[in-house]
Amino acid sequence: MRRLIANALLLALLALLVLGAWLTRHPEAGILTRARELPVVGEWAGRFQDLYRPPAPPAPLDEPPEIVFVDRHGQALDDAHPRNVEPDLVLGARPSVWVGEGTLLREQPRPGAAEIARTGGIANLRVYERRGDWFQVRHGGRLGWVYLEGYEESAEPPLGSDPRPPTPLPAQPPDPERLALARELLGDRAAVGRIGAYETLSGPTDPALLPFLDRLVGPLEAVYRERYGVVPVGEPRGAIVLFDRRADFAAYQEREESLHGLRVSGVAGGGVVAIDAEGRLREEIAATVVHELTHLLNRRALGPALPVWLEEGLADDLAHAEVDPDGALRLERLGGVTLRRPDGWEWRGALASAIALRRALDAGRLLPLADLLTLEWPDFVAPDSDQLNYAQASFWVRYLLADPAQASAFRGFLAGVAAGGPVEPEELRHRLGEEWATLDGGFARWIRIRFHEPV
C-alpha cells in the first residue's frame, strides 16, 4: 500500500511539473483565467500570468503628441526657423580638411612627433584647431595633428571637385596582412571554407552555422540589386573571418583605425569581413554578416566615401530583415531577437533599433533629417547617440522604400550617385519633391503607425 501511495504521489508531482511547464508557454489558458477568480490561489495565478505573458503592443495613438526636434545642444528647431541657431552650433558646421591615403597623424604639431595613426584611404576629417599648416583632426577615434602645406579652406579633395571616385569600384581582394593577422589569432583552431563567393576562416562553431550562412549570402547580391536598383560592378571577392573568441576579434578590430574604442560586432575593410561569433545567436551572427557584406556591395555599386547615413543606413536596412530558417531574407518583415530575462524582456537587433527609434520620437529626441544626413563619422558613432543614429538612418531608408513613389525617387538618387552625380542631402530632397519639414513629419507618422512600444 505504501508503495502504491508513493507511486501515486510521484505521478501526481510529475503531472504538476508537466502542467507547470505547459502553462509557462500558454499563460492565457482557461485554467489560469478561471483560477484568478478563486480565493487564495487567485492572486498567485494572476502573478503567474503576468510573469509569462508575452509583451503586447499598445493601441495606436489617435492624436500623436507634438514632435519637437532639437540639435545636439538641446535647442529646439521649430518649423518657422529650423536653422535659427549660431553657425557653430549647427551639426556639421565645423570646418574640415581633405587628406590623402597614408596621411600621418602625430601627437604634436611638429615634425618628428610620435605617430599615432595613418589614414587608410582618402578622408574628410573634422578640424578642431589650426596652427599654420598643422591641423588638429580626429581620425579613427583618435585626436592628432596632420601637416598640410599650403592648405586653403577652399582646397578641393584629393580626387578633384568630387569628394569620392565618380564611379563604383571593383571588389578588393582580401588584404594579405589582415588575413595573416586573422590566421595568427585563430591559430590551430582555424578552419578554411567558403560562404557564398567568399573564402572563409573560422574558429570552432556550430556545424550548422556555415551552411546556414552560405544559403543566406549566396543570393545577397541579387537582393541588393532588386531592393536598391543599382548593380555592383565586377564579381564579388573577399574573405569572411568568424572569430569564436571575443578577445581575438577585439585584437583584430584594433587594426581598423576608424573603429578604435567602438563597441562593434563586425568589421569590413581591405576585402575582409571579420565577425565576433562568441556567445551570439545564429540570427545575430547572420545580421552582422549581412551588414558587413553590404559595405562591400556599396563600394561596388555606389563607390567608397559615401555619407555615413547612406553607408550605414543601407547596411542596417538589409541586416534588419528577418532571416527564415532556410537562410532567406524576408525584407518585408523585421528580424531581431526577443529574450526573456529574470527582470523582464530584452530585445536585440532590428527590434532593439525599432524600440529605440520609437522611444526617441516619443521623447522628441529625433534629429531633423537634414541634420542626420550631414553627420560626420565621429558624431554619428558618438557613444551617447550611436544606436539612435544607426536606427534613424536604417529606418529612414526603409521608410523611403515603403512607398512606391518615394522608392522610385530614392532609387533614382542612388542611380545618380552610382553614375558620379551629387550625393548631398539637397539632391535627395529635390528628387523626393518635398520640404524637410514635410519629410520629417511623414517619417514621424510612419514610425508611429509602424512601430509600437512593447509593454
Coordinates of C-alpha atoms in Angstrom, one line a residue:
M1 CA 0.0 0.0 0.0
R2 CA 2.8 2.4 0.9
R3 CA 4.4 1.7 -2.5
L4 CA 1.2 2.4 -4.3
I5 CA 0.8 5.7 -2.4
A6 CA 4.4 6.7 -3.1
N7 CA 4.0 5.9 -6.8
A8 CA 0.7 7.9 -6.9
L9 CA 2.4 10.9 -5.3
L10 CA 5.3 10.7 -7.7
L11 CA 3.0 10.5 -10.7
A12 CA 1.0 13.5 -9.3
L13 CA 4.2 15.5 -8.9
L14 CA 5.3 14.7 -12.4
A15 CA 1.9 15.7 -13.8
L16 CA 2.1 19.0 -11.9
L17 CA 5.6 19.7 -13.3
V18 CA 4.4 18.9 -16.9
L19 CA 1.3 21.1 -16.4
G20 CA 3.5 23.9 -15.0
A21 CA 5.9 23.8 -18.0
W22 CA 2.9 23.8 -20.3
L23 CA 1.3 26.8 -18.6
T24 CA 4.6 28.8 -19.0
R25 CA 4.1 28.6 -22.7
H26 CA 0.3 29.1 -22.6
P27 CA -0.3 31.7 -19.8
E28 CA -3.7 32.6 -21.3
A29 CA -5.0 29.1 -20.8
G30 CA -8.5 28.9 -19.4
I31 CA -7.5 27.0 -16.3
L32 CA -5.4 30.0 -15.1
T33 CA -8.0 32.5 -16.1
R34 CA -10.6 30.7 -14.0
A35 CA -8.1 30.3 -11.2
R36 CA -7.8 34.1 -10.9
E37 CA -11.4 34.2 -9.7
L38 CA -10.8 31.8 -6.8
P39 CA -9.9 32.9 -3.3
V40 CA -6.3 32.4 -2.1
V41 CA -4.9 31.0 -5.3
G42 CA -6.3 33.8 -7.5
E43 CA -3.5 36.2 -6.6
W44 CA -0.8 33.6 -7.4
A45 CA -2.5 32.7 -10.7
G46 CA -2.5 36.4 -11.7
R47 CA 1.2 36.8 -10.9
F48 CA 1.9 33.7 -12.9
Q49 CA 0.1 35.0 -15.9
D50 CA 1.8 38.4 -15.7
L51 CA 5.2 36.8 -15.4
Y52 CA 4.9 34.6 -18.5
R53 CA 2.5 36.6 -20.7
P54 CA 4.5 37.9 -23.8
P55 CA 4.7 41.6 -24.4
A56 CA 1.8 43.2 -26.3
P57 CA 1.8 46.5 -28.2
P58 CA -0.5 49.2 -27.0
A59 CA -3.2 50.6 -29.2
P60 CA -2.1 53.2 -31.8
L61 CA -2.4 56.8 -30.6
D62 CA -5.4 58.7 -32.1
E63 CA -3.6 62.0 -31.8
P64 CA 0.2 61.8 -31.7
P65 CA 1.7 64.5 -29.4
E66 CA 3.6 67.4 -30.9
I67 CA 7.1 66.5 -32.1
V68 CA 9.9 68.8 -31.1
F69 CA 13.2 68.4 -32.9
V70 CA 16.4 69.6 -31.2
D71 CA 20.0 70.0 -32.1
R72 CA 22.7 68.3 -30.0
H73 CA 22.9 71.3 -27.7
G74 CA 19.2 70.9 -26.8
Q75 CA 18.0 74.0 -28.7
A76 CA 14.6 73.5 -30.4
L77 CA 14.5 73.7 -34.2
D78 CA 10.9 74.8 -35.0
D79 CA 9.3 74.8 -38.4
A80 CA 9.3 78.6 -38.8
H81 CA 13.1 78.9 -38.0
P82 CA 14.5 75.4 -38.5
R83 CA 18.1 76.7 -38.5
N84 CA 17.8 79.8 -36.2
V85 CA 21.0 79.0 -34.3
E86 CA 24.5 80.2 -34.4
P87 CA 26.5 78.6 -37.3
D88 CA 29.0 76.9 -34.9
L89 CA 26.1 75.2 -33.1
V90 CA 24.7 73.5 -36.2
L91 CA 25.7 69.9 -36.8
G92 CA 28.4 69.6 -39.4
A93 CA 29.4 73.3 -39.3
R94 CA 32.9 72.7 -38.0
P95 CA 35.5 73.1 -40.8
S96 CA 37.1 70.0 -42.3
V97 CA 40.1 69.1 -44.4
W98 CA 40.7 66.5 -47.1
V99 CA 43.6 64.2 -46.7
G100 CA 45.0 61.5 -49.0
E101 CA 45.8 57.9 -48.3
G102 CA 48.6 57.3 -45.9
T103 CA 48.5 60.7 -44.2
L104 CA 50.2 60.6 -40.8
L105 CA 48.6 61.8 -37.6
R106 CA 51.1 62.9 -34.9
E107 CA 50.7 63.6 -31.2
Q108 CA 52.1 67.1 -31.5
P109 CA 52.1 69.8 -34.3
R110 CA 55.8 69.4 -35.2
P111 CA 57.9 67.2 -37.4
G112 CA 59.2 64.1 -35.7
A113 CA 56.4 63.9 -33.1
A114 CA 55.2 60.4 -32.3
E115 CA 52.9 58.9 -35.0
I116 CA 49.5 57.8 -33.7
A117 CA 47.6 56.8 -36.8
R118 CA 47.8 56.7 -40.6
T119 CA 44.8 57.1 -42.9
G120 CA 43.9 54.0 -44.8
G121 CA 42.3 56.0 -47.7
I122 CA 41.0 59.4 -48.8
A123 CA 39.2 61.0 -45.8
N124 CA 37.5 64.2 -44.9
L125 CA 38.5 65.0 -41.4
R126 CA 36.9 67.4 -38.9
V127 CA 39.2 70.2 -37.8
Y128 CA 39.4 71.2 -34.1
E129 CA 42.4 73.6 -34.2
R130 CA 44.8 75.0 -36.7
R131 CA 48.3 76.2 -36.2
G132 CA 49.8 77.3 -39.5
D133 CA 49.9 74.3 -41.8
W134 CA 49.2 71.9 -38.9
F135 CA 45.6 70.8 -38.3
Q136 CA 44.2 69.0 -35.3
V137 CA 41.8 66.4 -36.5
R138 CA 40.0 63.3 -35.3
H139 CA 40.5 60.0 -37.1
G140 CA 39.7 56.5 -36.0
G141 CA 38.6 57.8 -32.6
R142 CA 42.0 59.5 -32.0
L143 CA 42.8 63.2 -31.9
G144 CA 46.0 64.1 -33.6
W145 CA 47.8 66.6 -35.9
V146 CA 48.3 66.4 -39.7
Y147 CA 50.6 68.6 -41.8
L148 CA 49.0 70.0 -44.9
E149 CA 51.4 72.6 -46.5
G150 CA 49.6 75.5 -48.1
Y151 CA 46.2 74.0 -47.5
E152 CA 43.3 76.5 -48.1
E153 CA 39.8 76.2 -46.9
S154 CA 38.6 76.2 -50.5
A155 CA 41.0 73.4 -51.4
E156 CA 39.5 70.6 -53.4
P157 CA 39.5 67.0 -52.2
P158 CA 42.3 64.8 -53.4
L159 CA 40.3 63.4 -56.3
G160 CA 39.2 66.9 -57.6
S161 CA 35.9 68.6 -57.2
D162 CA 34.0 65.4 -56.4
P163 CA 34.9 64.1 -52.9
R164 CA 34.7 60.5 -54.0
P165 CA 35.6 58.4 -57.1
P166 CA 33.0 59.2 -59.8
T167 CA 32.2 55.5 -60.3
P168 CA 31.8 52.3 -58.3
L169 CA 35.0 50.3 -57.7
P170 CA 35.6 46.6 -58.3
A171 CA 35.8 44.3 -55.3
Q172 CA 39.1 44.3 -53.3
P173 CA 40.9 41.1 -52.9
P174 CA 41.5 40.1 -49.3
D175 CA 44.3 42.1 -47.8
P176 CA 47.1 39.6 -47.0
E177 CA 48.1 41.4 -43.8
R178 CA 44.6 41.2 -42.5
L179 CA 44.3 37.5 -43.4
A180 CA 47.6 36.8 -41.8
L181 CA 46.6 38.5 -38.6
A182 CA 43.3 36.5 -38.5
R183 CA 45.2 33.3 -39.1
E184 CA 47.6 34.2 -36.3
L185 CA 44.8 35.0 -33.9
L186 CA 42.8 31.8 -34.7
G187 CA 45.9 29.6 -34.5
D188 CA 45.4 25.9 -35.0
R189 CA 41.6 26.4 -34.4
A190 CA 41.2 27.9 -37.9
A191 CA 39.1 26.0 -40.5
V192 CA 39.1 27.0 -44.1
G193 CA 35.9 27.0 -46.2
R194 CA 33.5 29.2 -48.3
I195 CA 30.4 31.2 -47.6
G196 CA 28.8 32.1 -50.9
A197 CA 31.5 33.7 -53.1
Y198 CA 33.8 34.5 -50.1
E199 CA 36.6 32.3 -48.7
T200 CA 36.2 31.7 -45.0
L201 CA 38.3 31.3 -41.9
S202 CA 36.5 30.3 -38.8
G203 CA 37.1 29.0 -35.3
P204 CA 35.1 26.2 -33.9
T205 CA 31.4 26.9 -34.5
D206 CA 28.1 25.2 -34.6
P207 CA 28.3 22.8 -37.6
A208 CA 25.0 24.1 -38.9
L209 CA 26.2 27.7 -38.9
L210 CA 28.3 27.8 -42.1
P211 CA 25.8 26.0 -44.3
F212 CA 23.1 28.4 -43.0
L213 CA 25.3 31.5 -43.8
D214 CA 26.1 30.1 -47.2
R215 CA 22.4 29.9 -48.0
L216 CA 22.0 33.5 -46.8
V217 CA 25.0 35.0 -48.5
G218 CA 24.6 33.3 -51.9
P219 CA 21.6 35.4 -53.1
L220 CA 22.5 38.6 -51.2
E221 CA 23.8 40.4 -54.3
A222 CA 20.6 39.8 -56.2
V223 CA 18.6 41.0 -53.2
Y224 CA 20.7 44.2 -53.1
R225 CA 20.2 44.9 -56.9
E226 CA 16.4 44.4 -56.6
R227 CA 16.0 46.5 -53.5
Y228 CA 18.1 49.5 -54.4
G229 CA 18.1 49.4 -58.2
V230 CA 21.8 49.6 -58.7
V231 CA 24.2 46.9 -60.0
P232 CA 27.5 46.2 -58.3
V233 CA 30.4 46.2 -60.8
G234 CA 32.5 43.1 -61.4
E235 CA 32.4 39.9 -59.4
P236 CA 32.3 39.5 -55.6
R237 CA 35.6 38.9 -53.9
G238 CA 36.8 38.9 -50.3
A239 CA 37.0 36.8 -47.2
I240 CA 34.9 36.3 -44.1
V241 CA 36.5 35.5 -40.7
L242 CA 34.4 34.2 -37.9
F243 CA 36.1 34.6 -34.6
D244 CA 35.0 32.2 -31.9
R245 CA 36.7 34.3 -29.2
R246 CA 35.8 37.9 -28.5
A247 CA 39.3 38.7 -27.3
D248 CA 40.7 37.7 -30.7
F249 CA 38.1 39.7 -32.5
A250 CA 38.9 42.8 -30.4
A251 CA 42.6 42.3 -31.2
Y252 CA 41.7 42.2 -34.9
Q253 CA 39.4 45.3 -34.6
E254 CA 42.4 47.4 -33.4
R255 CA 43.7 47.0 -36.9
E256 CA 40.9 49.3 -38.1
E257 CA 41.7 52.9 -37.2
S258 CA 38.2 54.2 -37.7
L259 CA 36.8 51.7 -35.1
H260 CA 39.2 52.3 -32.2
G261 CA 37.2 52.3 -28.9
L262 CA 33.9 51.5 -30.5
R263 CA 31.7 48.6 -29.5
V264 CA 31.1 46.6 -32.7
S265 CA 30.4 43.0 -33.6
G266 CA 31.7 43.2 -37.2
V267 CA 34.4 44.9 -39.2
A268 CA 34.7 45.3 -43.0
G269 CA 37.9 46.6 -44.6
G270 CA 40.5 45.6 -47.1
G271 CA 38.3 43.0 -48.7
V272 CA 37.9 41.2 -45.3
V273 CA 34.8 40.9 -43.2
A274 CA 35.5 39.9 -39.6
I275 CA 32.7 38.8 -37.2
D276 CA 32.6 38.3 -33.5
A277 CA 30.7 35.0 -33.1
E278 CA 31.4 34.2 -29.5
G279 CA 28.2 33.5 -27.5
R280 CA 25.9 35.1 -30.1
L281 CA 22.7 33.6 -31.5
R282 CA 22.7 32.4 -35.1
E283 CA 20.3 35.2 -36.1
E284 CA 22.6 37.8 -34.6
I285 CA 25.6 36.5 -36.5
A286 CA 23.6 36.4 -39.7
A287 CA 22.5 40.0 -39.3
T288 CA 26.1 41.1 -38.7
V289 CA 27.4 39.2 -41.8
V290 CA 24.7 40.8 -43.9
H291 CA 25.5 44.3 -42.6
E292 CA 29.3 44.0 -43.2
L293 CA 28.9 42.4 -46.7
T294 CA 26.6 45.2 -47.7
H295 CA 29.5 47.6 -47.1
L296 CA 31.4 45.6 -49.8
L297 CA 28.4 45.8 -52.1
N298 CA 28.1 49.5 -51.5
R299 CA 31.7 50.0 -52.7
R300 CA 31.0 48.0 -55.9
A301 CA 27.5 49.6 -56.6
L302 CA 27.9 53.2 -55.4
G303 CA 31.5 53.9 -54.6
P304 CA 33.6 54.5 -51.5
A305 CA 33.5 57.5 -49.2
L306 CA 29.7 57.6 -49.0
P307 CA 27.9 59.8 -46.5
V308 CA 27.8 57.9 -43.2
W309 CA 24.0 57.8 -43.1
L310 CA 23.8 56.2 -46.5
E311 CA 26.6 53.7 -45.9
E312 CA 25.3 52.6 -42.6
G313 CA 21.6 53.0 -43.4
L314 CA 21.8 50.6 -46.4
A315 CA 23.8 48.1 -44.4
D316 CA 21.4 48.1 -41.5
D317 CA 18.4 48.1 -43.8
L318 CA 19.3 44.7 -45.2
A319 CA 20.6 43.5 -41.8
H320 CA 17.3 44.3 -40.2
A321 CA 15.3 42.0 -42.5
E322 CA 14.0 38.7 -41.0
V323 CA 16.0 35.6 -41.9
D324 CA 13.9 32.5 -42.2
P325 CA 15.1 29.0 -41.1
D326 CA 16.3 28.3 -44.6
G327 CA 18.5 31.4 -44.7
A328 CA 16.4 33.6 -46.9
L329 CA 15.9 37.3 -46.2
R330 CA 12.3 38.5 -45.8
L331 CA 12.7 42.2 -46.4
E332 CA 9.0 42.9 -45.6
R333 CA 9.5 41.7 -42.0
L334 CA 11.8 42.9 -39.2
G335 CA 14.3 40.4 -37.8
G336 CA 15.9 40.7 -34.4
V337 CA 15.7 38.6 -31.2
T338 CA 13.5 38.7 -28.1
L339 CA 14.8 37.1 -25.0
R340 CA 13.1 36.6 -21.6
R341 CA 15.2 37.7 -18.7
P342 CA 14.5 37.3 -14.9
D343 CA 13.8 41.0 -14.7
G344 CA 11.9 41.4 -17.9
W345 CA 12.4 41.2 -21.7
E346 CA 15.5 42.0 -23.8
W347 CA 15.4 43.0 -27.5
R348 CA 18.3 42.7 -29.9
G349 CA 19.0 43.7 -33.5
A350 CA 16.2 45.2 -35.6
L351 CA 13.7 45.0 -32.7
A352 CA 16.0 47.0 -30.4
S353 CA 16.5 49.6 -33.1
A354 CA 12.8 50.0 -33.7
I355 CA 12.1 50.4 -30.0
A356 CA 14.9 52.9 -29.6
L357 CA 13.6 54.9 -32.5
R358 CA 10.0 54.9 -31.2
R359 CA 11.2 56.0 -27.7
A360 CA 13.3 58.8 -29.2
L361 CA 10.3 60.0 -31.2
D362 CA 8.0 60.0 -28.2
A363 CA 10.6 61.9 -26.2
G364 CA 11.2 64.5 -29.0
R365 CA 14.8 63.4 -29.4
L366 CA 15.0 62.6 -33.1
L367 CA 17.4 64.6 -35.2
P368 CA 15.9 66.6 -38.1
L369 CA 16.6 64.6 -41.2
A370 CA 18.6 67.5 -42.7
D371 CA 21.0 67.2 -39.7
L372 CA 21.1 63.4 -39.7
L373 CA 22.1 63.3 -43.4
T374 CA 25.0 65.7 -42.8
L375 CA 26.5 63.9 -39.7
E376 CA 30.2 63.1 -40.0
W377 CA 31.6 59.8 -38.7
P378 CA 32.7 61.0 -35.2
D379 CA 29.3 62.4 -34.5
F380 CA 27.4 59.5 -36.0
V381 CA 29.2 57.0 -33.8
A382 CA 29.3 59.1 -30.6
P383 CA 28.7 56.8 -27.6
D384 CA 25.6 58.7 -26.4
S385 CA 23.8 58.6 -29.7
D386 CA 25.2 55.9 -32.0
Q387 CA 22.4 53.4 -31.5
L388 CA 19.8 56.0 -32.3
N389 CA 21.7 57.4 -35.3
Y390 CA 22.0 53.9 -36.8
A391 CA 18.4 53.2 -36.2
Q392 CA 17.2 56.5 -37.7
A393 CA 19.4 56.1 -40.8
S394 CA 18.3 52.5 -41.4
F395 CA 14.6 53.1 -40.9
W396 CA 14.8 56.3 -43.0
V397 CA 15.9 54.0 -45.8
R398 CA 13.1 51.6 -45.0
Y399 CA 10.6 54.4 -45.0
L400 CA 11.7 55.7 -48.4
L401 CA 11.3 52.2 -49.9
A402 CA 7.9 51.6 -48.3
D403 CA 6.0 53.9 -50.7
P404 CA 6.3 53.3 -54.5
A405 CA 6.7 56.9 -55.4
Q406 CA 9.3 57.6 -52.8
A407 CA 11.1 54.3 -53.6
S408 CA 11.3 55.3 -57.3
A409 CA 12.8 58.7 -56.3
F410 CA 15.3 57.1 -53.8
R411 CA 16.4 54.6 -56.4
G412 CA 16.9 57.4 -58.9
F413 CA 19.1 59.2 -56.3
L414 CA 21.1 56.0 -55.8
A415 CA 21.5 55.6 -59.6
G416 CA 22.7 59.2 -59.8
V417 CA 25.3 58.5 -57.1
A418 CA 26.5 55.4 -58.9
A419 CA 26.9 57.5 -62.1
G420 CA 29.0 60.1 -60.3
G421 CA 26.2 62.5 -59.5
P422 CA 25.7 64.6 -56.3
V423 CA 25.2 62.7 -53.0
E424 CA 24.3 65.8 -50.9
P425 CA 21.0 65.7 -48.9
E426 CA 19.5 68.5 -51.0
E427 CA 19.8 66.3 -54.1
L428 CA 17.7 63.6 -52.3
R429 CA 15.2 66.2 -51.1
H430 CA 14.8 67.6 -54.6
R431 CA 14.2 64.2 -56.0
L432 CA 11.6 63.5 -53.3
G433 CA 9.9 66.8 -54.1
E434 CA 9.2 67.8 -50.5
E435 CA 10.5 70.3 -48.0
W436 CA 12.4 69.0 -45.0
A437 CA 9.6 69.8 -42.6
T438 CA 7.2 67.7 -44.6
L439 CA 9.7 64.8 -44.8
D440 CA 10.3 65.0 -41.0
G441 CA 6.5 64.8 -40.4
G442 CA 5.9 62.0 -42.8
F443 CA 8.7 59.9 -41.3
A444 CA 7.5 60.5 -37.8
R445 CA 3.9 59.5 -38.7
W446 CA 5.2 56.3 -40.4
I447 CA 7.2 55.4 -37.2
R448 CA 4.2 55.8 -35.0
I449 CA 2.0 53.6 -37.3
R450 CA 4.6 51.0 -38.0
F451 CA 6.2 50.5 -34.6
H452 CA 4.5 50.1 -31.2
E453 CA 6.4 50.2 -27.9
P454 CA 6.2 46.8 -26.2
V455 CA 4.9 46.8 -22.6

